[in-house]
mmCIF file with all atom_site columns, C-alpha atoms in Angstrom:
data_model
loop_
_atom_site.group_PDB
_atom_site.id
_atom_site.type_symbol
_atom_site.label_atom_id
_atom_site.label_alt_id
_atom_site.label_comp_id
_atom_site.label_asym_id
_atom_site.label_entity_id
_atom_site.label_seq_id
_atom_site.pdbx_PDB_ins_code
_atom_site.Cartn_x
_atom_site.Cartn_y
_atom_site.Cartn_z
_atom_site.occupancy
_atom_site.B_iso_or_equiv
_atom_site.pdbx_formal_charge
_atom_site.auth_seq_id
_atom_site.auth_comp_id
_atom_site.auth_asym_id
_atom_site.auth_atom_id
_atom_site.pdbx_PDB_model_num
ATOM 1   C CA . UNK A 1 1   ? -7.799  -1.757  -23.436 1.00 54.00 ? 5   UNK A CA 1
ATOM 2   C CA . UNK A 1 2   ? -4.801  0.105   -22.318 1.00 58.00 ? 6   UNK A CA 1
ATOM 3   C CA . UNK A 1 3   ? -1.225  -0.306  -24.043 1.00 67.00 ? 7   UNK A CA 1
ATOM 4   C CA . UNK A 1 4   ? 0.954   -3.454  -22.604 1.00 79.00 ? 8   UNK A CA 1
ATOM 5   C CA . UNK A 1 5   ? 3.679   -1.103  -20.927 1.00 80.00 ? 9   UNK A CA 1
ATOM 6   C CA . UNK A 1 6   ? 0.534   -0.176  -18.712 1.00 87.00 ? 10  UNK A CA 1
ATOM 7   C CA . UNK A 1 7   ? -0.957  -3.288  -18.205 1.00 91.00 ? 11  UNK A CA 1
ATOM 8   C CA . UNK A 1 8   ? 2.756   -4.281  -16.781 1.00 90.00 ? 12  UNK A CA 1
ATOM 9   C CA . UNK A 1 9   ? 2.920   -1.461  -14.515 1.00 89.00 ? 13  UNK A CA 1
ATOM 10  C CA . UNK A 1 10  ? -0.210  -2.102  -12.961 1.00 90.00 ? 14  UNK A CA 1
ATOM 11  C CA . UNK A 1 11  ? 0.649   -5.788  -12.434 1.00 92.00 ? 15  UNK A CA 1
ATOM 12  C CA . UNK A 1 12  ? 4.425   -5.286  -11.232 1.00 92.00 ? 16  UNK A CA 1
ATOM 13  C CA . UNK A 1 13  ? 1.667   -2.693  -8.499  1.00 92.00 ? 17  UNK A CA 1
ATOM 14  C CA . UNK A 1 14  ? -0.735  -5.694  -7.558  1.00 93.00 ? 18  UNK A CA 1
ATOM 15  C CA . UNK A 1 15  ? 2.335   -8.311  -6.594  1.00 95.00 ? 19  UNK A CA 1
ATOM 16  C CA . UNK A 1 16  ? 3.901   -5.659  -4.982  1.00 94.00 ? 20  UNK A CA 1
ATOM 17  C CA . UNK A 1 17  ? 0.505   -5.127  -2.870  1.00 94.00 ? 21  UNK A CA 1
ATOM 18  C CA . UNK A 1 18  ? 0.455   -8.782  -2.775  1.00 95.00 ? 22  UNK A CA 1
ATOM 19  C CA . UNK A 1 19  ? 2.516   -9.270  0.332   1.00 96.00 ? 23  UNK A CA 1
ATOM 20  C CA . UNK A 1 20  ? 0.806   -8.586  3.202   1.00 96.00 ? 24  UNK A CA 1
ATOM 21  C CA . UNK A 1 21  ? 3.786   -6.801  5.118   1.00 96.00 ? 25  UNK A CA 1
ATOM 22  C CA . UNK A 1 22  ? 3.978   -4.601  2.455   1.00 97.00 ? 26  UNK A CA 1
ATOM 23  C CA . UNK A 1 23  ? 0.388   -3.949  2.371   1.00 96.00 ? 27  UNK A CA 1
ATOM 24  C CA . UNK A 1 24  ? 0.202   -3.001  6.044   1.00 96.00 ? 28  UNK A CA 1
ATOM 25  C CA . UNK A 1 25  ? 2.775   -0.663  5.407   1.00 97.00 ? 29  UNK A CA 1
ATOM 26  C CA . UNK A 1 26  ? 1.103   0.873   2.249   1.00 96.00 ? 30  UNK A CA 1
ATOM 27  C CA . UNK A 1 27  ? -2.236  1.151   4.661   1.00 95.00 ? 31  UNK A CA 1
ATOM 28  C CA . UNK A 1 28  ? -0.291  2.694   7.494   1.00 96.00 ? 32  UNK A CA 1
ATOM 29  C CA . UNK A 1 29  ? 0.865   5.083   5.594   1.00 94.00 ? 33  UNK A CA 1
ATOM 30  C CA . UNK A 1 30  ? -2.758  5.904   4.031   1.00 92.00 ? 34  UNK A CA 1
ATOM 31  C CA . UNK A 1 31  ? -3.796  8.546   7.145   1.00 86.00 ? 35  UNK A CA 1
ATOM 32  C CA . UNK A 1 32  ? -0.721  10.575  7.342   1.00 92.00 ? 36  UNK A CA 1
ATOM 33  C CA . UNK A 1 33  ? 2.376   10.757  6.930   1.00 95.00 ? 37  UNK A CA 1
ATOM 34  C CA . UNK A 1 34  ? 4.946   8.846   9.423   1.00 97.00 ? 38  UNK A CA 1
ATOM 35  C CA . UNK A 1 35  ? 8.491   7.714   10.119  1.00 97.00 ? 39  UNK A CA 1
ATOM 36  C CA . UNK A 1 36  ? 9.888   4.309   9.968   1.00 97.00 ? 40  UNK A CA 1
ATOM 37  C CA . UNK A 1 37  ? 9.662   3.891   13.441  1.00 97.00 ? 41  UNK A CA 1
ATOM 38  C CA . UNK A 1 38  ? 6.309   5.018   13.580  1.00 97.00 ? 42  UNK A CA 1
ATOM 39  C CA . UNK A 1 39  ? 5.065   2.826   10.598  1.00 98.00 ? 43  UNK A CA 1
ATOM 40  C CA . UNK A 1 40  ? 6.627   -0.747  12.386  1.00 98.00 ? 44  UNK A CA 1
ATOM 41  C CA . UNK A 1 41  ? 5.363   0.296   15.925  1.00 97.00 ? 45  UNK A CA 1
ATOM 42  C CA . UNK A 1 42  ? 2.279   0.282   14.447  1.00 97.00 ? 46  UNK A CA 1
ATOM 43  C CA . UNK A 1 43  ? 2.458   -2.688  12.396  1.00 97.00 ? 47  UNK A CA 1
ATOM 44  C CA . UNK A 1 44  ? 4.601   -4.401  14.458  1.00 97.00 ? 48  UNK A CA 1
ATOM 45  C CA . UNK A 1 45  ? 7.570   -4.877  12.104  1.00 97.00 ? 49  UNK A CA 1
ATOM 46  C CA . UNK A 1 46  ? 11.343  -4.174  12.436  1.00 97.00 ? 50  UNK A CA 1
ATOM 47  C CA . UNK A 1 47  ? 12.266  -0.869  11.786  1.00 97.00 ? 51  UNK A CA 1
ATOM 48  C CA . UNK A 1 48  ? 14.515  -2.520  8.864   1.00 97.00 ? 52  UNK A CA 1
ATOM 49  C CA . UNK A 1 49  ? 12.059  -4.341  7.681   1.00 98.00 ? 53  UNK A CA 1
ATOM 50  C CA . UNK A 1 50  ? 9.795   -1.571  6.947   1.00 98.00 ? 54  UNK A CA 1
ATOM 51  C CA . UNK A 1 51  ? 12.805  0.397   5.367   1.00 97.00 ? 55  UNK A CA 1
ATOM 52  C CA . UNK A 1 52  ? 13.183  -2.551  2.874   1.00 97.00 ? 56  UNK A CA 1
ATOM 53  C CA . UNK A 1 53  ? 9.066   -2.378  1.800   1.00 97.00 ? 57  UNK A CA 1
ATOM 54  C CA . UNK A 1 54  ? 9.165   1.319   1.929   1.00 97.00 ? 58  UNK A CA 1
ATOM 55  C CA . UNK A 1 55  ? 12.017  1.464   -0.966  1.00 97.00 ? 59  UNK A CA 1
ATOM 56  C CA . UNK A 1 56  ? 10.468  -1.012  -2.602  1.00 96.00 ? 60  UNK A CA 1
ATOM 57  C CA . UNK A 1 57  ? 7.028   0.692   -2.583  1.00 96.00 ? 61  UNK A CA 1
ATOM 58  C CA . UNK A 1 58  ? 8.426   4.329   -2.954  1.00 96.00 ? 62  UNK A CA 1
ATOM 59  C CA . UNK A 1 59  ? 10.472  2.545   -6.884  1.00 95.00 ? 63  UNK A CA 1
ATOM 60  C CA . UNK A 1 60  ? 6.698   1.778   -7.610  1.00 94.00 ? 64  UNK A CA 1
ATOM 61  C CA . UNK A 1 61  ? 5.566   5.320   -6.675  1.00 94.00 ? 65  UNK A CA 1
ATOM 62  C CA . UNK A 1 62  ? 2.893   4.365   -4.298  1.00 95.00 ? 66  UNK A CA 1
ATOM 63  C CA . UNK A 1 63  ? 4.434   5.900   -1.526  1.00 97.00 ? 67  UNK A CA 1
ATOM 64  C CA . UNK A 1 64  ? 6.943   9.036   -1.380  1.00 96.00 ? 68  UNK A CA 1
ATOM 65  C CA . UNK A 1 65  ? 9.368   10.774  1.272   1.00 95.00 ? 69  UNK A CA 1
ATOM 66  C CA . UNK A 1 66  ? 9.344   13.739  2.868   1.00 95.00 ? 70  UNK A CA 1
ATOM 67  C CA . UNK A 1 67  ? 11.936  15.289  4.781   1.00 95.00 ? 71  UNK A CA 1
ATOM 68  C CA . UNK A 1 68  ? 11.209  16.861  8.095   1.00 93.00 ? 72  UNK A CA 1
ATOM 69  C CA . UNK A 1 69  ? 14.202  18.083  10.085  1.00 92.00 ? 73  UNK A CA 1
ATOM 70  C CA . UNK A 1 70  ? 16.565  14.842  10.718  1.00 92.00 ? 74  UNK A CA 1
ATOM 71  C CA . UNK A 1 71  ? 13.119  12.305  9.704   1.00 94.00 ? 75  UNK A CA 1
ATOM 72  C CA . UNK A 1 72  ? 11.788  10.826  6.647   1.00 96.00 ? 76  UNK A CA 1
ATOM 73  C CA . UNK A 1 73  ? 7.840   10.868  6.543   1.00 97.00 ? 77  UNK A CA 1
ATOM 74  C CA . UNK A 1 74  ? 6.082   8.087   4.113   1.00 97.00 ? 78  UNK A CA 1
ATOM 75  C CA . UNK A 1 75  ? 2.779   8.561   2.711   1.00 96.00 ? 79  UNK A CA 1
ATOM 76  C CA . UNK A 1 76  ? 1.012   7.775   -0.259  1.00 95.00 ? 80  UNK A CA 1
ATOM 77  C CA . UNK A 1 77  ? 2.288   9.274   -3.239  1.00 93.00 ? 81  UNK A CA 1
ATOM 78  C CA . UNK A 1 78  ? -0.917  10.742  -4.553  1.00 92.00 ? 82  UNK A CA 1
ATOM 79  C CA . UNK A 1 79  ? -4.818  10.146  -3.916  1.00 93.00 ? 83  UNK A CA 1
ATOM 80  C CA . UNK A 1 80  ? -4.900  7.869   -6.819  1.00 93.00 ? 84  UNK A CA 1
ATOM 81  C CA . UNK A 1 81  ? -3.129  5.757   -4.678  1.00 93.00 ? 85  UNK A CA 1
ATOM 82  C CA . UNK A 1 82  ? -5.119  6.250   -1.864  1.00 94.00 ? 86  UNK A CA 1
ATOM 83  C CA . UNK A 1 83  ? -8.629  5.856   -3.701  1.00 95.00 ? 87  UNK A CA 1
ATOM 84  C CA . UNK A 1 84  ? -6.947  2.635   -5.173  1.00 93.00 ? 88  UNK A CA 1
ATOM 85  C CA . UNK A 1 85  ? -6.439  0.865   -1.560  1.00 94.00 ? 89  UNK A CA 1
ATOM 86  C CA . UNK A 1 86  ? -9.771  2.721   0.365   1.00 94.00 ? 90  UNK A CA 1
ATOM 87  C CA . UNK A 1 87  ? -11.653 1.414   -2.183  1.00 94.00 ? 91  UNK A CA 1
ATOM 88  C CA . UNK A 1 88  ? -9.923  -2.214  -2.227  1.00 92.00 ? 92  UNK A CA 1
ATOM 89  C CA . UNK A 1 89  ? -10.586 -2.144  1.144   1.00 92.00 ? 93  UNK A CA 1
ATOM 90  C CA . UNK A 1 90  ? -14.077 -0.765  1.320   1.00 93.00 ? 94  UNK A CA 1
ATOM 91  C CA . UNK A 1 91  ? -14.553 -3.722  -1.149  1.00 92.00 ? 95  UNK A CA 1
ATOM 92  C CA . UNK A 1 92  ? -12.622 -6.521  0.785   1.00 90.00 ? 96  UNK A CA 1
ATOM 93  C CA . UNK A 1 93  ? -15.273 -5.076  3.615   1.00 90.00 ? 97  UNK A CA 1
ATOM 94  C CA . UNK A 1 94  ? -18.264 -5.965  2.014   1.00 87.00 ? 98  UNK A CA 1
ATOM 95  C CA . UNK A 1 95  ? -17.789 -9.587  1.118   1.00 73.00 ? 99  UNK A CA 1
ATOM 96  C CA . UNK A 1 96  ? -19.143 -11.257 4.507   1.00 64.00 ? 100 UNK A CA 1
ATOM 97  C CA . UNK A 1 97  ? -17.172 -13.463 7.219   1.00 59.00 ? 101 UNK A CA 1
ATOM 98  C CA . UNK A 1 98  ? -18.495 -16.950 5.155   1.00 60.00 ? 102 UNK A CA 1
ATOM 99  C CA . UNK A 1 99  ? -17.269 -15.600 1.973   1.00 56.00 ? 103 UNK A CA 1
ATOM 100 C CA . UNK A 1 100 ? -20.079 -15.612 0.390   1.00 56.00 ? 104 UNK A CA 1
ATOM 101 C CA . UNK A 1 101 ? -21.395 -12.531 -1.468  1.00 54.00 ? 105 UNK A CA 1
ATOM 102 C CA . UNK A 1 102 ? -25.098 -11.762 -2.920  1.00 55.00 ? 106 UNK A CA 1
ATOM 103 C CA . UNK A 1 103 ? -24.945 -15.721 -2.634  1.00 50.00 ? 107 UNK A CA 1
ATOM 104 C CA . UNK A 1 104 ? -22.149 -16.408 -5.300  1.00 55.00 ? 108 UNK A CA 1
ATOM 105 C CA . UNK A 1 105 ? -18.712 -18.085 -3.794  1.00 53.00 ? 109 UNK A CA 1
ATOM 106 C CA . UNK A 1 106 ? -16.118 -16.136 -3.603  1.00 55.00 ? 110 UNK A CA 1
ATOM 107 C CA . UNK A 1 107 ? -13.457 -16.869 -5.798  1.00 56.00 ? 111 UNK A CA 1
ATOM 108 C CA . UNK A 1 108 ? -10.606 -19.514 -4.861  1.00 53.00 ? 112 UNK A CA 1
ATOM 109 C CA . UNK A 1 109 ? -7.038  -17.968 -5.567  1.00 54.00 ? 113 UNK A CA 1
#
């Protein structure tokens, strides 16, 4: 098993991921890179309120900034990241609309 400090980091990752806001922005931003304005259009969130989740998500290094010209385009910080939430989400895909999975209950959180 990997050292605490790691264990920490990875956990402080999954409640950041936890809130569902945040995760659309972390998902928008999986394609390419995009402004602010860009990212709530398409999640259809407040400019400000994707700000606030980007900072917070960009202290965790999932997602970094990139100047262009007078803009700031997010996108995720490296394909670990990316692997990390394609596969979540190719994952979350395969569980079927009953929950039920190769006939075993899905878990109750």
């Amino acid at each position: 098993m990997r050292g605490e400090p790691n264990i920490t980091i990875l956990a402080e990752t999954f409640r950041l991921l936890g809130d569902p806001t945040r995760l659309k922005v972390m998902c928008a931003c999986l394609e390419k890179p995009m402004p602010v304005a860009e990212i709530a259009r398409s999640i259809d969130a407040s400019p400000s309120l994707v700000s606030h989740h980007l900072r917070l998500l960009r202290a965790a290094r999932l997602v970094r900034g990139e100047r262009r010209n007078r803009q700031v385009f997010y996108g995720a910080d490296d394909d670990h990241v990316r692997r990390m939430l394609t596969d979540m989400l190719a994952h979350a895909d395969e569980v079927d609309v009953s929950g039920d999975d190769h006939g075993e209950a899905a878990p109750r959180i």
